[in-house]
CSV table of C-alpha atoms in Angstrom, one decimal:
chain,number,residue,atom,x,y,z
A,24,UNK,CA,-129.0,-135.0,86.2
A,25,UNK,CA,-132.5,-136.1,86.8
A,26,UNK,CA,-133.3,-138.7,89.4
A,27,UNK,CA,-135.8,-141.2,88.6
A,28,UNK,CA,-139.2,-140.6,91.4
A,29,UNK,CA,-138.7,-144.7,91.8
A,30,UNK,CA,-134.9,-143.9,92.8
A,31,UNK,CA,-136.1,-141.7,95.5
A,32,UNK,CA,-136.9,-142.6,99.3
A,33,UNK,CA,-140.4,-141.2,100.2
A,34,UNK,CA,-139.0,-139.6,103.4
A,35,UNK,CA,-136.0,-137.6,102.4
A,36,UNK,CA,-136.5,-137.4,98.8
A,37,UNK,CA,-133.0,-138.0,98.9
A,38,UNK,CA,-131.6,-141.0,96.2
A,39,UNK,CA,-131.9,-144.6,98.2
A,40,UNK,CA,-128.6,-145.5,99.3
A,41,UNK,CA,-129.4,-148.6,101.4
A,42,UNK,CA,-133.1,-149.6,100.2
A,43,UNK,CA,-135.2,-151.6,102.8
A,44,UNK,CA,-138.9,-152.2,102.1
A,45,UNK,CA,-141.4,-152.9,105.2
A,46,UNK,CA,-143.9,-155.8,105.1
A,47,UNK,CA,-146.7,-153.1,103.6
A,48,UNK,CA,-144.7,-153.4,100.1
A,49,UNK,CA,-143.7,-149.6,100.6
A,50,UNK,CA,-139.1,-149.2,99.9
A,51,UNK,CA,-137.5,-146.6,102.1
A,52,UNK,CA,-133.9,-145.8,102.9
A,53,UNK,CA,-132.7,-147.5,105.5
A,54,UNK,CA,-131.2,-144.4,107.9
A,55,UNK,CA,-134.8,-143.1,107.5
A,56,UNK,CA,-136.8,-145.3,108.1
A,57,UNK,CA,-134.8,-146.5,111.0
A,58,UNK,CA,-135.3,-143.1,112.8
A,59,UNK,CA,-139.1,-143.4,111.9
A,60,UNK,CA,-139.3,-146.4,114.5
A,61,UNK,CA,-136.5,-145.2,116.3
A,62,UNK,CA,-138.9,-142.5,117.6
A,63,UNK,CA,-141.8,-144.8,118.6
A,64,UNK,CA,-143.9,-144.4,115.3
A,65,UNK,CA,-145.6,-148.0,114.7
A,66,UNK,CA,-147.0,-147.6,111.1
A,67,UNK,CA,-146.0,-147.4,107.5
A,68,UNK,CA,-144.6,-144.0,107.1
A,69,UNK,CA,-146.5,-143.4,103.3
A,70,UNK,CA,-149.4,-145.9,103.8
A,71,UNK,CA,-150.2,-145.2,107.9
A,72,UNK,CA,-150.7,-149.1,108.1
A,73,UNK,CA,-150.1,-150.4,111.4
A,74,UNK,CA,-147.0,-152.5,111.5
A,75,UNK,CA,-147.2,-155.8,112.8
A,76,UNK,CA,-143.4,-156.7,111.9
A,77,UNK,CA,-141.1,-154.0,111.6
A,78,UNK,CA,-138.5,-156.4,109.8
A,79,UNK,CA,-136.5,-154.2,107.0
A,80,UNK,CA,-136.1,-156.2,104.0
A,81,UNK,CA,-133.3,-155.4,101.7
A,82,UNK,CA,-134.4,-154.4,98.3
A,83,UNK,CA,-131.7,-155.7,96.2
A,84,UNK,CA,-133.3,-155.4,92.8
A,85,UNK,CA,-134.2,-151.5,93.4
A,86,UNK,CA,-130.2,-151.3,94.8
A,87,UNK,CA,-129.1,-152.6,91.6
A,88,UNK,CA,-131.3,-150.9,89.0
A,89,UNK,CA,-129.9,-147.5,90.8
A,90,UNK,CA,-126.0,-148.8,90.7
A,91,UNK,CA,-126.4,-149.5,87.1
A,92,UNK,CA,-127.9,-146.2,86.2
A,93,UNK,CA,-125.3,-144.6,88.2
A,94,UNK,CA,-122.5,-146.3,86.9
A,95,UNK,CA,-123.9,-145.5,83.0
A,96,UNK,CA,-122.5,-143.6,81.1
A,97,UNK,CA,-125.0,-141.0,81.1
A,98,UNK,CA,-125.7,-138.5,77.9
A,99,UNK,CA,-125.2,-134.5,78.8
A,100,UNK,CA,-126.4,-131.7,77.3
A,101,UNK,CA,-122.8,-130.1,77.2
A,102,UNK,CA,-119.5,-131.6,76.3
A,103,UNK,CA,-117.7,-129.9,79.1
A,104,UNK,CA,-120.1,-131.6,81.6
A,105,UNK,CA,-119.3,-135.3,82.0
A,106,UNK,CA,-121.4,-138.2,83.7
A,107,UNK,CA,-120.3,-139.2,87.4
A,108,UNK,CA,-119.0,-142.3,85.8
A,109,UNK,CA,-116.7,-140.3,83.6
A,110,UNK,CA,-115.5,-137.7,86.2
A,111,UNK,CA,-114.8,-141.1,88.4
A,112,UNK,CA,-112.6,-142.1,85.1
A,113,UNK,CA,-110.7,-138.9,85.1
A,114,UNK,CA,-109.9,-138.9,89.2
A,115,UNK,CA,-108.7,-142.9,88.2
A,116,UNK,CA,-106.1,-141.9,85.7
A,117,UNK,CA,-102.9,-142.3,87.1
A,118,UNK,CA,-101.4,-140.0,84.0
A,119,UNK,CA,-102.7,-137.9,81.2
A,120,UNK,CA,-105.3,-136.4,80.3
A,121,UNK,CA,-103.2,-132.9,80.5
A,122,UNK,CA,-102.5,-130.3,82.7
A,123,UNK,CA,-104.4,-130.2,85.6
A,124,UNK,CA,-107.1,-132.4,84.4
A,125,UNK,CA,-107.5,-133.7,87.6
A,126,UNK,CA,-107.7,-130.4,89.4
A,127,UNK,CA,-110.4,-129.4,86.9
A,128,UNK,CA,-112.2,-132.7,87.6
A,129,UNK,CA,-112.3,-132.2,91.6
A,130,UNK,CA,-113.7,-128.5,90.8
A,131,UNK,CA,-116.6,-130.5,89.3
A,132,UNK,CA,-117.4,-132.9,91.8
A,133,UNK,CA,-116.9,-129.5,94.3
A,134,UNK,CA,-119.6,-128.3,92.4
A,135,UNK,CA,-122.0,-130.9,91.9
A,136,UNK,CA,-121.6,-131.7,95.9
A,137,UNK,CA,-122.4,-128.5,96.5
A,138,UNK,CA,-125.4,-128.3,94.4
A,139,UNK,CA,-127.7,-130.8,96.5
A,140,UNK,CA,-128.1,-133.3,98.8
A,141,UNK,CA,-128.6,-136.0,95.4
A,142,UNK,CA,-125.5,-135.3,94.0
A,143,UNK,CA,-123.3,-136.3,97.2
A,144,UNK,CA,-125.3,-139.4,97.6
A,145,UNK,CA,-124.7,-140.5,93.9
A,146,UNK,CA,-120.9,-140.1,94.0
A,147,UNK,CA,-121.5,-141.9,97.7
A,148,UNK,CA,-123.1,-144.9,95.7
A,149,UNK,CA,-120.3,-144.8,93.1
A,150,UNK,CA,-117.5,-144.7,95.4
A,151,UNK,CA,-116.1,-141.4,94.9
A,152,UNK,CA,-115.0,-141.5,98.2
A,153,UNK,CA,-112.2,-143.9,98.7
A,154,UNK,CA,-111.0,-142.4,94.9
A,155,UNK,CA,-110.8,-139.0,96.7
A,156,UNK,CA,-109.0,-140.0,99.6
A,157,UNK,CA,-106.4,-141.8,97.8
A,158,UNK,CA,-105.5,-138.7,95.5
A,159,UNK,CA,-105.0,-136.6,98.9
A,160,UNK,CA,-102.5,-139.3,100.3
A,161,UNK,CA,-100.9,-139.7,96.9
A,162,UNK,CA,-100.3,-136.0,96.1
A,163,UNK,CA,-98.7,-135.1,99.8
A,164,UNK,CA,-95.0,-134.1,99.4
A,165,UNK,CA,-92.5,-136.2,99.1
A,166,UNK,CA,-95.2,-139.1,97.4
A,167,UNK,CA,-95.7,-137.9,93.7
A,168,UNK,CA,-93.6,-137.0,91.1
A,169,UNK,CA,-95.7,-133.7,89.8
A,170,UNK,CA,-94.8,-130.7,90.4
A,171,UNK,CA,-95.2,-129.5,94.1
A,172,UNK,CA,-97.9,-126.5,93.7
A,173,UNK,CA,-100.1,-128.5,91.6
A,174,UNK,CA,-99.7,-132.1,94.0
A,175,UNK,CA,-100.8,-129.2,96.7
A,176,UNK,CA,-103.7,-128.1,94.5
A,177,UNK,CA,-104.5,-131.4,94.1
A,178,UNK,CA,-104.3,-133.2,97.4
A,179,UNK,CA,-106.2,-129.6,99.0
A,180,UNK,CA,-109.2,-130.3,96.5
A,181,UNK,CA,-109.7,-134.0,96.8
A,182,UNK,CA,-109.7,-133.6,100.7
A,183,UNK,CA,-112.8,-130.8,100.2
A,184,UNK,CA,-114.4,-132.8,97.9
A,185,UNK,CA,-114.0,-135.8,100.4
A,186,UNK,CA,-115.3,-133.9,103.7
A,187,UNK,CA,-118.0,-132.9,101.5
A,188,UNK,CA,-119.3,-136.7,100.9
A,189,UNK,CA,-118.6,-138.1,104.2
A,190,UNK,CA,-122.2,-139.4,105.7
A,191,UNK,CA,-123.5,-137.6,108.7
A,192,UNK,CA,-124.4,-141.5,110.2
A,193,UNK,CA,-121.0,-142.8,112.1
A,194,UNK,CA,-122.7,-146.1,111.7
A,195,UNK,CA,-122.7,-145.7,107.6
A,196,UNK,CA,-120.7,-148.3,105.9
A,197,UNK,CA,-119.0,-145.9,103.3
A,198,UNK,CA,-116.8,-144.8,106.1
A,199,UNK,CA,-114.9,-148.0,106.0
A,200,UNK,CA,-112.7,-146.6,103.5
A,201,UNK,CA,-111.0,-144.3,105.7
A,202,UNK,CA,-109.5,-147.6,107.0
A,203,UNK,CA,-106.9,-146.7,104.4
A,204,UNK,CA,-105.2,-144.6,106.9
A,205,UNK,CA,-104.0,-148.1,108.7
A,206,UNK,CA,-101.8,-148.2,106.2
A,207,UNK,CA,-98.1,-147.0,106.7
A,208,UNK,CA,-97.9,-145.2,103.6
A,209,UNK,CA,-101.1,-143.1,103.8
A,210,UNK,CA,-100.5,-142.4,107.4
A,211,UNK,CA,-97.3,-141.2,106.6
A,212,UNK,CA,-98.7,-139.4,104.3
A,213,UNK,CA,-101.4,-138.0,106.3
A,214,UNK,CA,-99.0,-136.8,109.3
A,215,UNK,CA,-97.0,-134.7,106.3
A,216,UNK,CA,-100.0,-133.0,105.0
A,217,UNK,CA,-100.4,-132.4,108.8
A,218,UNK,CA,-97.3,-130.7,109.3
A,219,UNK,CA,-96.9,-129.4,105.4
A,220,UNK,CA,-100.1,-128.6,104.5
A,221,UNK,CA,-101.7,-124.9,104.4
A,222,UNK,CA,-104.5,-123.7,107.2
A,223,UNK,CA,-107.1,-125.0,104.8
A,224,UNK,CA,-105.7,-128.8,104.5
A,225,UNK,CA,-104.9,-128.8,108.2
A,226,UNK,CA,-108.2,-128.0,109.3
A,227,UNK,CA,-109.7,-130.6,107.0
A,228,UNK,CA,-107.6,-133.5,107.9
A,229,UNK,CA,-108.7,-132.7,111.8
A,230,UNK,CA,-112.0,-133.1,110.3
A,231,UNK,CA,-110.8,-136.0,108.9
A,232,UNK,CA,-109.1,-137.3,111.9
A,233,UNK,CA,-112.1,-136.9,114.3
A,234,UNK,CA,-114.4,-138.6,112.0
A,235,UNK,CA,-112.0,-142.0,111.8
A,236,UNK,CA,-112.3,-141.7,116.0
A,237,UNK,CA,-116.1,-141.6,116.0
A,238,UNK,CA,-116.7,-143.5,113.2
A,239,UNK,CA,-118.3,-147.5,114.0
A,240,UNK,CA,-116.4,-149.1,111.3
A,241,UNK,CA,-112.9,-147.2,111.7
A,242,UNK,CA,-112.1,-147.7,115.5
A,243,UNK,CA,-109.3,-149.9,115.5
A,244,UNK,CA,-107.2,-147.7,112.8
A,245,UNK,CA,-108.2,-144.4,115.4
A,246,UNK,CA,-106.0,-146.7,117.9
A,247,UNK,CA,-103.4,-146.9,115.0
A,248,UNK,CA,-103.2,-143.3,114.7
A,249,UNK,CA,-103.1,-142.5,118.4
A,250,UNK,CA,-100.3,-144.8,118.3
A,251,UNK,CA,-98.2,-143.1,116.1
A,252,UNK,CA,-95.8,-140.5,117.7
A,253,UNK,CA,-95.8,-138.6,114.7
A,254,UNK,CA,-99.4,-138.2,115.0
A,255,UNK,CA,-99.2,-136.2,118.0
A,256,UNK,CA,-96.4,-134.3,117.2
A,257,UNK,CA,-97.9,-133.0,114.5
A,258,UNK,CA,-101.6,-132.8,115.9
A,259,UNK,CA,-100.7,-131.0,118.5
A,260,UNK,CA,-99.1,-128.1,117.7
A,261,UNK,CA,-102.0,-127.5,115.5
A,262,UNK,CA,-103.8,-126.4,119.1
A,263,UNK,CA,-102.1,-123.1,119.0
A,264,UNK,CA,-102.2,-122.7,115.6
A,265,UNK,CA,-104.5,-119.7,116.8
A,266,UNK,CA,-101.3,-118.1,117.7
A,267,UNK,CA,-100.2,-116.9,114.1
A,268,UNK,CA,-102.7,-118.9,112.0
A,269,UNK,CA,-106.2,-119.3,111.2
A,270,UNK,CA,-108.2,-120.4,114.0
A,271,UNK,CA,-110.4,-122.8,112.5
A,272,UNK,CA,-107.6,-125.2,112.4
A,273,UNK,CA,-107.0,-124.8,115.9
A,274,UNK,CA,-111.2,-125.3,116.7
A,275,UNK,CA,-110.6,-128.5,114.2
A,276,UNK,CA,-107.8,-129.8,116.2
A,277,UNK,CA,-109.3,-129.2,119.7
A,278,UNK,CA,-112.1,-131.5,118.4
A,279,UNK,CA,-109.7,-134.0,117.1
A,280,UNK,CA,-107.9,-134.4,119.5
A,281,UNK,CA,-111.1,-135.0,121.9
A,282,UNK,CA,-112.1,-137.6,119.7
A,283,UNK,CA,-109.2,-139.7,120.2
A,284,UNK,CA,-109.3,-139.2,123.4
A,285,UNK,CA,-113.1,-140.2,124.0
A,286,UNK,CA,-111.4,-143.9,123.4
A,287,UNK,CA,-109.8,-145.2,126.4
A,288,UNK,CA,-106.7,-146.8,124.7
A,289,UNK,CA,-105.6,-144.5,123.2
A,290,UNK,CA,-105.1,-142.2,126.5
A,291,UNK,CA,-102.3,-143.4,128.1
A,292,UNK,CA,-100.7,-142.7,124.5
A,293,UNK,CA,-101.7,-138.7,124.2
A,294,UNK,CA,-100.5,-138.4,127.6
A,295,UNK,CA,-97.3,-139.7,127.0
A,296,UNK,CA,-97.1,-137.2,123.8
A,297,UNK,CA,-97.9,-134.2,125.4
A,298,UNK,CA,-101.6,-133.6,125.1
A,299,UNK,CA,-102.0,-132.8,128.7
A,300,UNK,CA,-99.9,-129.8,128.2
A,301,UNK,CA,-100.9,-129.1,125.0
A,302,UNK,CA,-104.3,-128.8,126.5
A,303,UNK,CA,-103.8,-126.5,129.1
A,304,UNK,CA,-101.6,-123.9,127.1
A,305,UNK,CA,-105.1,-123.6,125.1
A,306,UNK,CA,-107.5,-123.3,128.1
A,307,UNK,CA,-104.5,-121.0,129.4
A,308,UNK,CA,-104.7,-118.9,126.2
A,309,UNK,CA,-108.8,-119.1,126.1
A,310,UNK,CA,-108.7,-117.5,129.6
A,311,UNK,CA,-106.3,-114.8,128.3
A,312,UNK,CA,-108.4,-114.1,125.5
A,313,UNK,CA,-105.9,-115.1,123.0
A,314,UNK,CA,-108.3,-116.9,121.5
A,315,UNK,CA,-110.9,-115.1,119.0
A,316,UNK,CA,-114.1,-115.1,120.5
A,317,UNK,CA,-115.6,-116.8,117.3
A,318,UNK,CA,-113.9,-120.2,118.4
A,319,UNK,CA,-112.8,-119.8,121.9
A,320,UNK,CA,-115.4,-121.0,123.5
A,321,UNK,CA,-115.8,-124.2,121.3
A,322,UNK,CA,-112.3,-124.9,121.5
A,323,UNK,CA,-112.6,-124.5,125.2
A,324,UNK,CA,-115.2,-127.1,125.4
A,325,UNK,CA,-113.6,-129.4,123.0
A,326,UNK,CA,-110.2,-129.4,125.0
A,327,UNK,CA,-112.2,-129.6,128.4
A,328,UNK,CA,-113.5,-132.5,127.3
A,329,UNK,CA,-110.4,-134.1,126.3
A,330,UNK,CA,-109.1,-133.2,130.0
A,331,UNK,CA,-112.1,-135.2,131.7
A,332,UNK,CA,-111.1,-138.0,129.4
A,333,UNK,CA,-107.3,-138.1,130.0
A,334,UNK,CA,-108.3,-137.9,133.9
A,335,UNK,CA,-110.6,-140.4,134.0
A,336,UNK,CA,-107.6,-143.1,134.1
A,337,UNK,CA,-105.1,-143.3,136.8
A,338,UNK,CA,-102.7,-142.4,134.5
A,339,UNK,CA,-103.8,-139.6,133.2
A,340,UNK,CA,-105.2,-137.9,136.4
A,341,UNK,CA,-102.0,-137.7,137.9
A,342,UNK,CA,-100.5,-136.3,134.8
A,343,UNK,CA,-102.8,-133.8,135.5
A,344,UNK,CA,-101.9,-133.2,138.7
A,345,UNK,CA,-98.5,-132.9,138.1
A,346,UNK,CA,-98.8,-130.1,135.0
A,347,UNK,CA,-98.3,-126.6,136.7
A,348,UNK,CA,-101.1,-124.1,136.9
A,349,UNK,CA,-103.4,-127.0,135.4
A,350,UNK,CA,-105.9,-127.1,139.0
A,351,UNK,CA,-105.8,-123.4,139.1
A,352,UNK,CA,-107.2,-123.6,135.0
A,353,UNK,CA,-110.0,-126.2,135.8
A,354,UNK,CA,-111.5,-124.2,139.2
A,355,UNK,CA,-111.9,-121.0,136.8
A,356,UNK,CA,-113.7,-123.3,133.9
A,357,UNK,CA,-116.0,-124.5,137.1
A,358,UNK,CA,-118.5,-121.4,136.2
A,359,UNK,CA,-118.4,-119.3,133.7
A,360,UNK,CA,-120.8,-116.2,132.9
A,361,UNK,CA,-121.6,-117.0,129.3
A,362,UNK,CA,-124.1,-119.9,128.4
A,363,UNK,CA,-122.2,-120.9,126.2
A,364,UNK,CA,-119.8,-122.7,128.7
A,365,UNK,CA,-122.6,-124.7,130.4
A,366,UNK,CA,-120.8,-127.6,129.0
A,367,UNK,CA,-117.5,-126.3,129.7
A,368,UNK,CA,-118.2,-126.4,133.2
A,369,UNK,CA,-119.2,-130.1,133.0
A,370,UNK,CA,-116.1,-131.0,131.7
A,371,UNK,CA,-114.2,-129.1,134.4
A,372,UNK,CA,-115.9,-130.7,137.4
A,373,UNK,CA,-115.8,-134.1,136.2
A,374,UNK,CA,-111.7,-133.8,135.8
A,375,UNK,CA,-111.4,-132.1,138.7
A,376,UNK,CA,-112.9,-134.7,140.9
A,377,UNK,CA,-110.9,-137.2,138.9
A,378,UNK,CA,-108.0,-135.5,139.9
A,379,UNK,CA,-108.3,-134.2,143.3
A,380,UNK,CA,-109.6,-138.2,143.9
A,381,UNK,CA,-105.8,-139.4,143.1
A,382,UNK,CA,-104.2,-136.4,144.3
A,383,UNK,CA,-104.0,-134.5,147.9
A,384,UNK,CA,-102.4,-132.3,147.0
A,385,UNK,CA,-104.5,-131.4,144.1
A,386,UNK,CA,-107.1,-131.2,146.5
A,387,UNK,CA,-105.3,-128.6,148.6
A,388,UNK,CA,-104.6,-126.4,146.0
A,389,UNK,CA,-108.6,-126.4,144.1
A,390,UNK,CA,-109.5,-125.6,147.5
A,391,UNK,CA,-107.0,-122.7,147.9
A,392,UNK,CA,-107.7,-121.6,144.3
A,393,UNK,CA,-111.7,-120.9,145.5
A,394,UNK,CA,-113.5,-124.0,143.6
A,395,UNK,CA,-116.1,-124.2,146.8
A,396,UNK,CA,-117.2,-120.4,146.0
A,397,UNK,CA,-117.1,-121.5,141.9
A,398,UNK,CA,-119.1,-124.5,142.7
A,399,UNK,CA,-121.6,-123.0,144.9
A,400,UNK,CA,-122.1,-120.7,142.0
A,401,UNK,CA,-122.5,-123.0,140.1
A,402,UNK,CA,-125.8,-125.0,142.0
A,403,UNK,CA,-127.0,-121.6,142.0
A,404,UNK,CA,-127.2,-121.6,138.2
A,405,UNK,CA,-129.3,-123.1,135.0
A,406,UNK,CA,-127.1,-125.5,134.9
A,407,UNK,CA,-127.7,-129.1,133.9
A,408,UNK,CA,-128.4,-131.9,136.3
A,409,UNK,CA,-125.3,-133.8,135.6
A,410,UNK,CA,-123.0,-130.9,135.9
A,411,UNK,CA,-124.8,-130.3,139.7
A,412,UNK,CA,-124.5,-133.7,140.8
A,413,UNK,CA,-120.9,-134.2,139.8
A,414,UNK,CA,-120.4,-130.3,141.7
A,415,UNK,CA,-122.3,-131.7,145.2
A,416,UNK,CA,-119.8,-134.9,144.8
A,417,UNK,CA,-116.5,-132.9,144.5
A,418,UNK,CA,-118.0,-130.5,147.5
A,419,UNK,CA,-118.5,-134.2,149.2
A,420,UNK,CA,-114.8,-134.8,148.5
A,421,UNK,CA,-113.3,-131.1,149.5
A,422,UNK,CA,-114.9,-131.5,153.2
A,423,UNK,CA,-112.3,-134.4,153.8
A,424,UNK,CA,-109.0,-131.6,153.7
């Protein structure tokens, strides 16, 4: 499909999906041009005109000549190659259109969002999205009537084909859809394809999961999920899938659940549902080299800083406290030979002065597991600034035993 030069924003070439034109007449896309002047610049990006107002006008007539050429039904050279408009029709269908017809559709819109960055941000414009993410919650078990290895097929392509389009931007206004999830029915859903679902699916709805907890316009239903018993019990698990599974669906659930913990409210409900525990069997595990060394480290950093956020409360820093072995765990994430744990070590301060600030005990036993000599170490490393200043404050703290 050929994209029309007028259709294209003069930064990223990409098709406009929110055009905005600057008071020197030039149209750009709206996430682009606000990075130009998010870095400073002060002039027209394709003119060099200084900018005296920096307003961004919205170019409605340019939005809806590329929505209507979108949504037509465009001519192709080949009869097994449909317009957007009529793959859209096919993924629509609630029947017919034979034997995996949809199956062979998603394939398609696998293909064509693979091919470049214009063909996601087409099917982005023509709302592919929400399309896509209602054939995954419709096709989990026990919520369609075809047969169960083609509803998997199903559900496992439409998800791909969804991470595939989800914008980059957590500020983007497509990602509203996922608001969906609010729903009973799709979170239902969502938590069976959770628990159901092979290594592949899993992995994707963490994906899915930790993009609803960071997105702007989806932060209330992140609250709804955290709510959800169900949620955790099927989240969780998922940490060790490691254990007899792929590992990339323990990686994407490490990062899930340290999305939803990022939020404050929904803290007091992960620690209630076992994430604290959950946590440290992974660290535990990482520290054992149980974990491959492709993901171990990420997943270590992931679940670290999940454990700085669950201790940041009251709540949660006793909980902490309180989990055996879980001090012990944090003093030997304090420093860590590899680079790649600068961050890891961040994480493992920060919840260690959290905890050791509500507990005594906690205190006691840091100090008898060595974090003075791990913390000394670590002011003798590369380390950030950060990470040293939150080390000299729990050395502060450990002089009071």
């Amino acid at each position: 499909m050929s994209v029309p030069h007028l259709f294209r924003c003069p930064i990223s070439l990409d098709i406009f999906t929110d055009p905005v034109t600057l008071s020197t007449g030039q149209t750009y896309d709206r996430p682009c041009i606000e990075r130009w002047l998010a870095a400073g610049h002060r002039t027209c990006p394709v003119t060099m005109q200084p900018l005296g107002d920096a307003a961004l006008v919205p170019n409605r007539t340019l939005r809806h000549l590329i929505e209507t050429w979108l949504s037509a039904d465009l001519p192709t050279d080949a009869e097994e190659e449909p317009s957007l408009a009529a793959l859209k029709r096919c993924l629509l269908l609630q029947s017919g259109g034979g034997r995996g017809s949809k199956a062979a559709a998603l394939k398609k819109v696998a293909a064509l969002a693979s091919e470049s960055d214009v063909g996601r941000a087409c099917m982005l414009q023509l709302g592919f999205l929400p399309v896509l993410l209602q054939l995954v919650f419709h096709h989990a078990p026990a919520t369609t009537t075809t047969p169960p290895r083609e509803a998997e097929e199903v559900a496992e392509l439409a998800l791909q084909c969804a991470l595939s389009l989800l914008p980059s931007n957590s500020a983007a206004p497509q990602l509203d859809c996922l608001n969906m999830l609010r729903e009973e029915a799709n979170l239902a859903s969502f938590v069976r394809l959770l628990e159901r679902g092979r290594a592949r699916t899993k992995a994707g709805l963490c994906r899915l999961l930790e993009t609803v907890a960071t997105a702007d316009a989806t932060q209330m239903t992140a609250l709804v999920a955290a709510a959800s018993p169900r949620v955790w019990q099927a989240l969780l698990p998922l940490l060790h899938h490691h254990h007899g599974g792929d590992e990339r669906v323990s990686a994407a659930a490490t990062r899930a659940v340290a999305a939803v913990c990022a939020a404050e409210p929904a803290r007091a409900s992960a620690v209630r549902h076992g994430a604290v525990a959950a946590l440290f069997k992974l660290l535990a595990w990482a520290a054992a080299g149980k974990v491959g060394s492709g993901g171990g480290a990420a997943a270590s950093t992931s679940a670290l800083a999940a454990v700085e956020a669950l201790a940041s409360s009251e709540f949660g820093a006793r909980a902490v406290a309180r989990e055996p072995g879980a001090v012990r765990t944090l003093v030997r994430h304090v420093f860590m030979m590899s680079s790649s744990n600068e961050g890891s070590s961040e994480h493992a301060v920060a919840a260690l002065l959290a905890v050791c600030r509500e507990s005594r005990p906690a205190k006691a036993e840091a100090a008898d597991a060595g974090v003075v000599t791990q913390l000394l170490l670590l002011l003798q490393s590369q380390c950030g600034a950060r990470a040293k200043a939150k080390a000299r404050t729990l050395l502060k703290l450990l002089k009071s035993i």
